[in-house]
PDB file of C-alpha atoms and ligand atoms in Angstrom:
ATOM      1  CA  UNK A 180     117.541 111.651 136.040  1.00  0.00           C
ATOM      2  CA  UNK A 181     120.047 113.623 134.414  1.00  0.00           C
ATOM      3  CA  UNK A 182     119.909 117.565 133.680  1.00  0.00           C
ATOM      4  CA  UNK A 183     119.130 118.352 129.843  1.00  0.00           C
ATOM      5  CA  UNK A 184     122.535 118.512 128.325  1.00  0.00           C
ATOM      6  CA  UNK A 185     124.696 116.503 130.426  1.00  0.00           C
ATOM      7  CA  UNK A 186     127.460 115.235 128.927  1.00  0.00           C
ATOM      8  CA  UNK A 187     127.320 111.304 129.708  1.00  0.00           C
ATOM      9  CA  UNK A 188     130.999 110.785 129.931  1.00  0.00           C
ATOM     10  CA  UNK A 189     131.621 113.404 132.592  1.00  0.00           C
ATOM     11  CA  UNK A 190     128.378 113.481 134.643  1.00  0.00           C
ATOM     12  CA  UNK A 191     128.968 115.863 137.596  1.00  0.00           C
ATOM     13  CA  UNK A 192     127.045 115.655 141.019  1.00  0.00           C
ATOM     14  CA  UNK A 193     124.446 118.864 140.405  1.00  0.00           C
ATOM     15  CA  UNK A 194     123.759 117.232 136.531  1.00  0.00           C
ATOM     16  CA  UNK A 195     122.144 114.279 138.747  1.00  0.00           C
ATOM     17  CA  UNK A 196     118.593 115.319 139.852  1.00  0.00           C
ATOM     18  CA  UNK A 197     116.418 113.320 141.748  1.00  0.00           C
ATOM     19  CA  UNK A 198     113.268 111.383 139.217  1.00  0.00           C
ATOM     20  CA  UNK A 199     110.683 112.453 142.043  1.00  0.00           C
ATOM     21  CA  UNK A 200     111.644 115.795 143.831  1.00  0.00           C
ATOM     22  CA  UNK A 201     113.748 117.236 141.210  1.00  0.00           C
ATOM     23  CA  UNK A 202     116.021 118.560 143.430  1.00  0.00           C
ATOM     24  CA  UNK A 203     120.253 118.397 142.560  1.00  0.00           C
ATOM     25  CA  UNK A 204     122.463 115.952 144.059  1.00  0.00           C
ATOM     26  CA  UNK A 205     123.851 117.392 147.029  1.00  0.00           C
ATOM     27  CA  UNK A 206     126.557 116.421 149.691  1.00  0.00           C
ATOM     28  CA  UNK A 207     123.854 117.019 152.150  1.00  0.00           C
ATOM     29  CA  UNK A 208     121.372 114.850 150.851  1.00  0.00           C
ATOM     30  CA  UNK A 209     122.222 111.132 149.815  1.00  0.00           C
ATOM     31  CA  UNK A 210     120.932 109.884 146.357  1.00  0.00           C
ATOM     32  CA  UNK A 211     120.681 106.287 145.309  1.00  0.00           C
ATOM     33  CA  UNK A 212     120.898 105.636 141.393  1.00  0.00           C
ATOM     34  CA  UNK A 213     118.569 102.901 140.044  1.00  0.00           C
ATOM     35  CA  UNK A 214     118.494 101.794 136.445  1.00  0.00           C
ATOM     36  CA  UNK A 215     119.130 103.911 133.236  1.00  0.00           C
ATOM     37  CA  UNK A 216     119.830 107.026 135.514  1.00  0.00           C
ATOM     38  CA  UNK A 217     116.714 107.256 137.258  1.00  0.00           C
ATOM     39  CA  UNK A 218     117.713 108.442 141.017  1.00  0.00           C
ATOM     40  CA  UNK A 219     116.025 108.945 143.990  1.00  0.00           C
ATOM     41  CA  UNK A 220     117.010 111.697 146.912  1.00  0.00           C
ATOM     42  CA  UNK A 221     117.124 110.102 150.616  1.00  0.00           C
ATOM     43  CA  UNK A 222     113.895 112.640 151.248  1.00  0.00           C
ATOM     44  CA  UNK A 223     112.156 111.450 149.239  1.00  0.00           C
ATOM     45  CA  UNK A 224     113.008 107.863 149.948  1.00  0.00           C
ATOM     46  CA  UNK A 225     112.170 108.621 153.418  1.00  0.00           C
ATOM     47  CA  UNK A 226     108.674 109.814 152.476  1.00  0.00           C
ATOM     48  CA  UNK A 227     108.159 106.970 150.176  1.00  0.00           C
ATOM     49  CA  UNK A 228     109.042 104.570 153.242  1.00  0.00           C
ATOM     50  CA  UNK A 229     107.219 106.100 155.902  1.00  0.00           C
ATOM     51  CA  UNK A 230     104.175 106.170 153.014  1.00  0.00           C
ATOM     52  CA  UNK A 231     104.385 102.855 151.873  1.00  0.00           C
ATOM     53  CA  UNK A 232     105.688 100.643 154.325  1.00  0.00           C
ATOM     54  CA  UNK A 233     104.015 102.799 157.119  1.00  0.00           C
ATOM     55  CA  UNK A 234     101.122 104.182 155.900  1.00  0.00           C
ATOM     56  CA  UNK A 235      99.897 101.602 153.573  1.00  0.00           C
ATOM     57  CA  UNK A 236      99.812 103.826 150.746  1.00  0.00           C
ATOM     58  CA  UNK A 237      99.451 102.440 147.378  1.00  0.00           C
ATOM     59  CA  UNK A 238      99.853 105.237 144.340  1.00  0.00           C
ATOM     60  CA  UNK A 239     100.558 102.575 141.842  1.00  0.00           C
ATOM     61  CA  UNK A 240      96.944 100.943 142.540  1.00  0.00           C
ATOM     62  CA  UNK A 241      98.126  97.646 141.343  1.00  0.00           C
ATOM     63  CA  UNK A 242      99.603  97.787 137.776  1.00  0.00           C
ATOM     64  CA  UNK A 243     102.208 100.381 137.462  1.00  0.00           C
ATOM     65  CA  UNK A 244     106.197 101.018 135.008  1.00  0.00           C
ATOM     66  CA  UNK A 245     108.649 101.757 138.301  1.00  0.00           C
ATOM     67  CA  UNK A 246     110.632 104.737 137.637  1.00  0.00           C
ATOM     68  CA  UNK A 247     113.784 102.892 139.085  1.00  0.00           C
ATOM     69  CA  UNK A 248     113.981  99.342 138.075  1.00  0.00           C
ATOM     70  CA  UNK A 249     111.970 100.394 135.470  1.00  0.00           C
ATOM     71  CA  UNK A 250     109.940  96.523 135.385  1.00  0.00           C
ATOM     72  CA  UNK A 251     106.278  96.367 135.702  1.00  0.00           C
ATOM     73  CA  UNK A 252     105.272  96.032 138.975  1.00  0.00           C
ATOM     74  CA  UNK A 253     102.403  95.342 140.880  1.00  0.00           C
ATOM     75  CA  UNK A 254     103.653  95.613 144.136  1.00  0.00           C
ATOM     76  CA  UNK A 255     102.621  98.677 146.708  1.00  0.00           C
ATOM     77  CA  UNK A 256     104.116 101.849 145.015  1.00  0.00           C
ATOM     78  CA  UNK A 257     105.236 105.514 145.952  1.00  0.00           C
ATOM     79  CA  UNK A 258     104.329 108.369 143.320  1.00  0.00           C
ATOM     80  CA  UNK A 259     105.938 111.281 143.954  1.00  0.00           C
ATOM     81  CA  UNK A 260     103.773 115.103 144.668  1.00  0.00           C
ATOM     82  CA  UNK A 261     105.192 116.853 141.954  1.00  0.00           C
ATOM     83  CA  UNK A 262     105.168 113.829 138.837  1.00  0.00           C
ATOM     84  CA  UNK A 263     102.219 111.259 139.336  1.00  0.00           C
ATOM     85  CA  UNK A 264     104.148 108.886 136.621  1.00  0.00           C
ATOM     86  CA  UNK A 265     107.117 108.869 138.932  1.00  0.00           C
ATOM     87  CA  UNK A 266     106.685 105.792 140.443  1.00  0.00           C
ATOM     88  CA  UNK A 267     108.988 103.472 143.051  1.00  0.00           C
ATOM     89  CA  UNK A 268     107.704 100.273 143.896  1.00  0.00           C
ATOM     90  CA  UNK A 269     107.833  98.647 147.221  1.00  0.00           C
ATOM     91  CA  UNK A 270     110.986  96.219 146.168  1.00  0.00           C
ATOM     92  CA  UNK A 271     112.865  99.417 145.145  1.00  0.00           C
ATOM     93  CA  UNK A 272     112.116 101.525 148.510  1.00  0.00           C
ATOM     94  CA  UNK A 273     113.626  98.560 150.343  1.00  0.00           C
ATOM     95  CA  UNK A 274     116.470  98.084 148.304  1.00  0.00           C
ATOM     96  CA  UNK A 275     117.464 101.692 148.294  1.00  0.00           C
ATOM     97  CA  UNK A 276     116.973 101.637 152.309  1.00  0.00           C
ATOM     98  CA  UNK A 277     119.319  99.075 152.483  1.00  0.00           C
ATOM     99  CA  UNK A 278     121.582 100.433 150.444  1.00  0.00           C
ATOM    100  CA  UNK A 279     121.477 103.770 152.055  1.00  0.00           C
ATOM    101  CA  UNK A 280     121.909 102.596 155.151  1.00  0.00           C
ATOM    102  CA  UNK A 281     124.734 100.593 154.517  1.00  0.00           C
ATOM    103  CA  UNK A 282     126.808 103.914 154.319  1.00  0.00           C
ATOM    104  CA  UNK A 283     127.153 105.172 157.920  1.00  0.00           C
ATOM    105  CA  UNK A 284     128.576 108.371 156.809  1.00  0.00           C
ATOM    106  CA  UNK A 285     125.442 108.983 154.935  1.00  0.00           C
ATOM    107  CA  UNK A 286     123.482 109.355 158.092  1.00  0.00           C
ATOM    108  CA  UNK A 287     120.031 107.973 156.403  1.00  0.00           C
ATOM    109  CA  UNK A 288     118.090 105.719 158.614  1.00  0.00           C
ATOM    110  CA  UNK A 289     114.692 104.785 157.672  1.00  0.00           C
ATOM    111  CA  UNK A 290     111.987 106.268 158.922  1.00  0.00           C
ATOM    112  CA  UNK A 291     109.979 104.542 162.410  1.00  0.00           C
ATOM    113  CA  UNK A 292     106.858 103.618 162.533  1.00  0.00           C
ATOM    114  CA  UNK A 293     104.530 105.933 163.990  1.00  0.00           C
ATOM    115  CA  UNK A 294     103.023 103.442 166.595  1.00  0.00           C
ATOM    116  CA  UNK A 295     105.076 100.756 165.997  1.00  0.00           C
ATOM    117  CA  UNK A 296     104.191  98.542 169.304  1.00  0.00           C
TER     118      UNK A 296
HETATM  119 ZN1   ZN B 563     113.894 113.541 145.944  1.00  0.00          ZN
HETATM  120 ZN1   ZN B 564     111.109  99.170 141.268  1.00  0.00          ZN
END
């Protein structure tokens, strides 16, 4: 998302917050951009991950609007702790791992499996 008041045609880094911490843009902490502004922090992408593809968490329980792609969905879903209609589904997660990764400078890797055997 985009601070109150940001000027669309000269969006600087701290105007972009992400939809599901609410924390700024940082150089510190990679953020992937989904549709219509709607952003996500590599934090919280790693604790969607971990939750989702790890844990077997479901937050969406089956019919849920994804805060990135912004399509119904009724795939597995992440909501984040501090907005419970903040929503990424598990298509989105991936995507943005992928993407994240892709980056080497970024430094994001996705999070391991606990007891992955
Ligand atoms: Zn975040
Ligand atoms: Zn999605």
């Amino acid at each position: 998302m985009h601070k109150p008041g940001t000027d669309p045609l000269d969006v600087q880094m701290t105007d972009v917050l992400c939809d599901y911490c609410h924390r700024e843009w940082t150089e510190t902490i990679p953020m992937i951009e989904g549709h219509h502004g709607s952003c996500v922090c590599g934090r919280c992408l790693s604790t969607a991950y971990a939750a989702v593809v790890h844990g077997g968490i479901d937050d969406g329980h089956g019919a849920f609007k994804c805060r990135m792609c912004l399509e119904e969905r009724s795939d597995a879903s992440w909501a984040s702790p501090i907005d419970s209609e903040a929503l990424v589904c598990l298509r989105c997660i991936k995507l943005a791992a992928r993407a994240l990764e892709k980056d080497p400078d970024l430094g994001w890797h996705r999070p391991e499996a606990a007891a992955d055997a």
